[in-house]
Amino acid sequence: MLYIQATLLVALILGSSLPFTQAGPYGVNMESSICCKDFVSFPLPLKVLTRFFFTSNNCRKHGVILLTMKNRQICADPQKAWVKHAIMALKKKH
């Protein structure tokens, strides 16, 4: 009987600690950050772009989010020449 009680106690302790240990890696609040899965494969015209911001350092792919006049968020590769040019142009605009 003592063996069953000890086993149940260990199971209860492990079961109650699981949600806390699983939440550890997400302590940076990943829900509020935007990450890119893929990048746009063609250059966007500068006249449709309004703003930009970089993705979080916690994302697997480091990217740039370009905002359009229609308030669309488009992921772009920050290493591409046209993206660097767009960032410079948007910085001058603001």
C-alpha positions as CSV (number, residue, x, y, z in Angstrom):
1,M,0.0,0.0,0.0
2,L,2.9,2.4,0.8
3,Y,4.4,1.7,-2.6
4,I,1.2,2.7,-4.4
5,Q,0.9,5.9,-2.3
6,A,4.5,6.9,-3.1
7,T,4.0,6.2,-6.8
8,L,0.8,8.4,-6.8
9,L,2.6,11.1,-4.9
10,V,5.5,11.2,-7.4
11,A,3.0,11.2,-10.4
12,L,1.1,14.0,-8.8
13,I,4.2,16.1,-8.3
14,L,5.5,15.5,-11.8
15,G,2.1,16.1,-13.3
16,S,1.6,19.4,-11.5
17,S,5.1,20.7,-12.5
18,L,4.8,19.9,-16.2
19,P,3.0,23.1,-17.2
20,F,5.6,25.2,-15.5
21,T,8.6,23.5,-17.2
22,Q,6.9,23.6,-20.6
23,A,6.3,27.4,-20.3
24,G,10.0,28.1,-19.7
25,P,11.2,28.6,-23.3
26,Y,8.2,30.9,-24.1
27,G,9.0,33.4,-21.4
28,V,9.7,36.0,-24.1
29,N,6.0,36.3,-25.0
30,M,6.3,34.9,-28.5
31,E,2.6,35.5,-29.1
32,S,3.1,39.2,-29.5
33,S,6.1,39.0,-31.9
34,I,5.8,38.5,-35.7
35,C,8.1,36.0,-37.4
36,C,8.5,35.2,-41.1
37,K,8.1,31.7,-42.5
38,D,8.9,32.7,-46.1
39,F,10.1,35.8,-47.8
40,V,8.6,37.6,-50.8
41,S,10.3,36.4,-54.0
42,F,10.0,39.7,-56.0
43,P,10.8,43.3,-55.3
44,L,8.0,45.6,-54.2
45,P,7.5,49.1,-55.6
46,L,8.7,51.7,-53.2
47,K,5.5,53.8,-53.8
48,V,3.4,51.1,-52.1
49,L,5.5,50.9,-48.9
50,T,4.8,53.0,-45.9
51,R,6.9,51.5,-43.0
52,F,9.1,48.7,-42.0
53,F,10.3,46.9,-38.9
54,F,12.5,43.9,-38.1
55,T,11.3,40.6,-36.8
56,S,12.2,39.6,-33.3
57,N,15.6,38.1,-32.5
58,N,13.7,35.0,-31.2
59,C,12.5,34.1,-34.7
60,R,14.2,31.3,-36.6
61,K,14.5,33.5,-39.7
62,H,15.6,37.1,-39.3
63,G,13.5,39.2,-41.6
64,V,12.0,42.6,-42.3
65,I,8.3,43.3,-42.3
66,L,7.3,45.8,-44.9
67,L,4.0,47.5,-44.5
68,T,2.0,48.5,-47.6
69,M,-0.5,51.3,-48.1
70,K,-3.2,48.7,-47.8
71,N,-1.8,47.8,-44.4
72,R,-0.5,44.5,-45.5
73,Q,2.5,43.0,-43.8
74,I,5.0,41.4,-46.1
75,C,8.1,39.5,-45.1
76,A,11.3,40.2,-46.9
77,D,14.9,39.0,-46.7
78,P,17.0,41.8,-45.1
79,Q,20.1,40.5,-47.1
80,K,18.6,41.3,-50.5
81,A,19.7,44.5,-52.2
82,W,16.2,45.7,-53.0
83,V,15.2,45.3,-49.3
84,K,18.2,47.3,-48.2
85,H,17.3,50.0,-50.7
86,A,13.7,50.0,-49.5
87,I,14.7,50.4,-45.9
88,M,17.0,53.3,-46.7
89,A,14.2,55.0,-48.7
90,L,11.7,54.5,-45.9
91,K,14.1,55.9,-43.3
92,K,14.5,59.0,-45.4
93,K,10.8,59.4,-45.8
94,H,10.3,59.5,-42.0
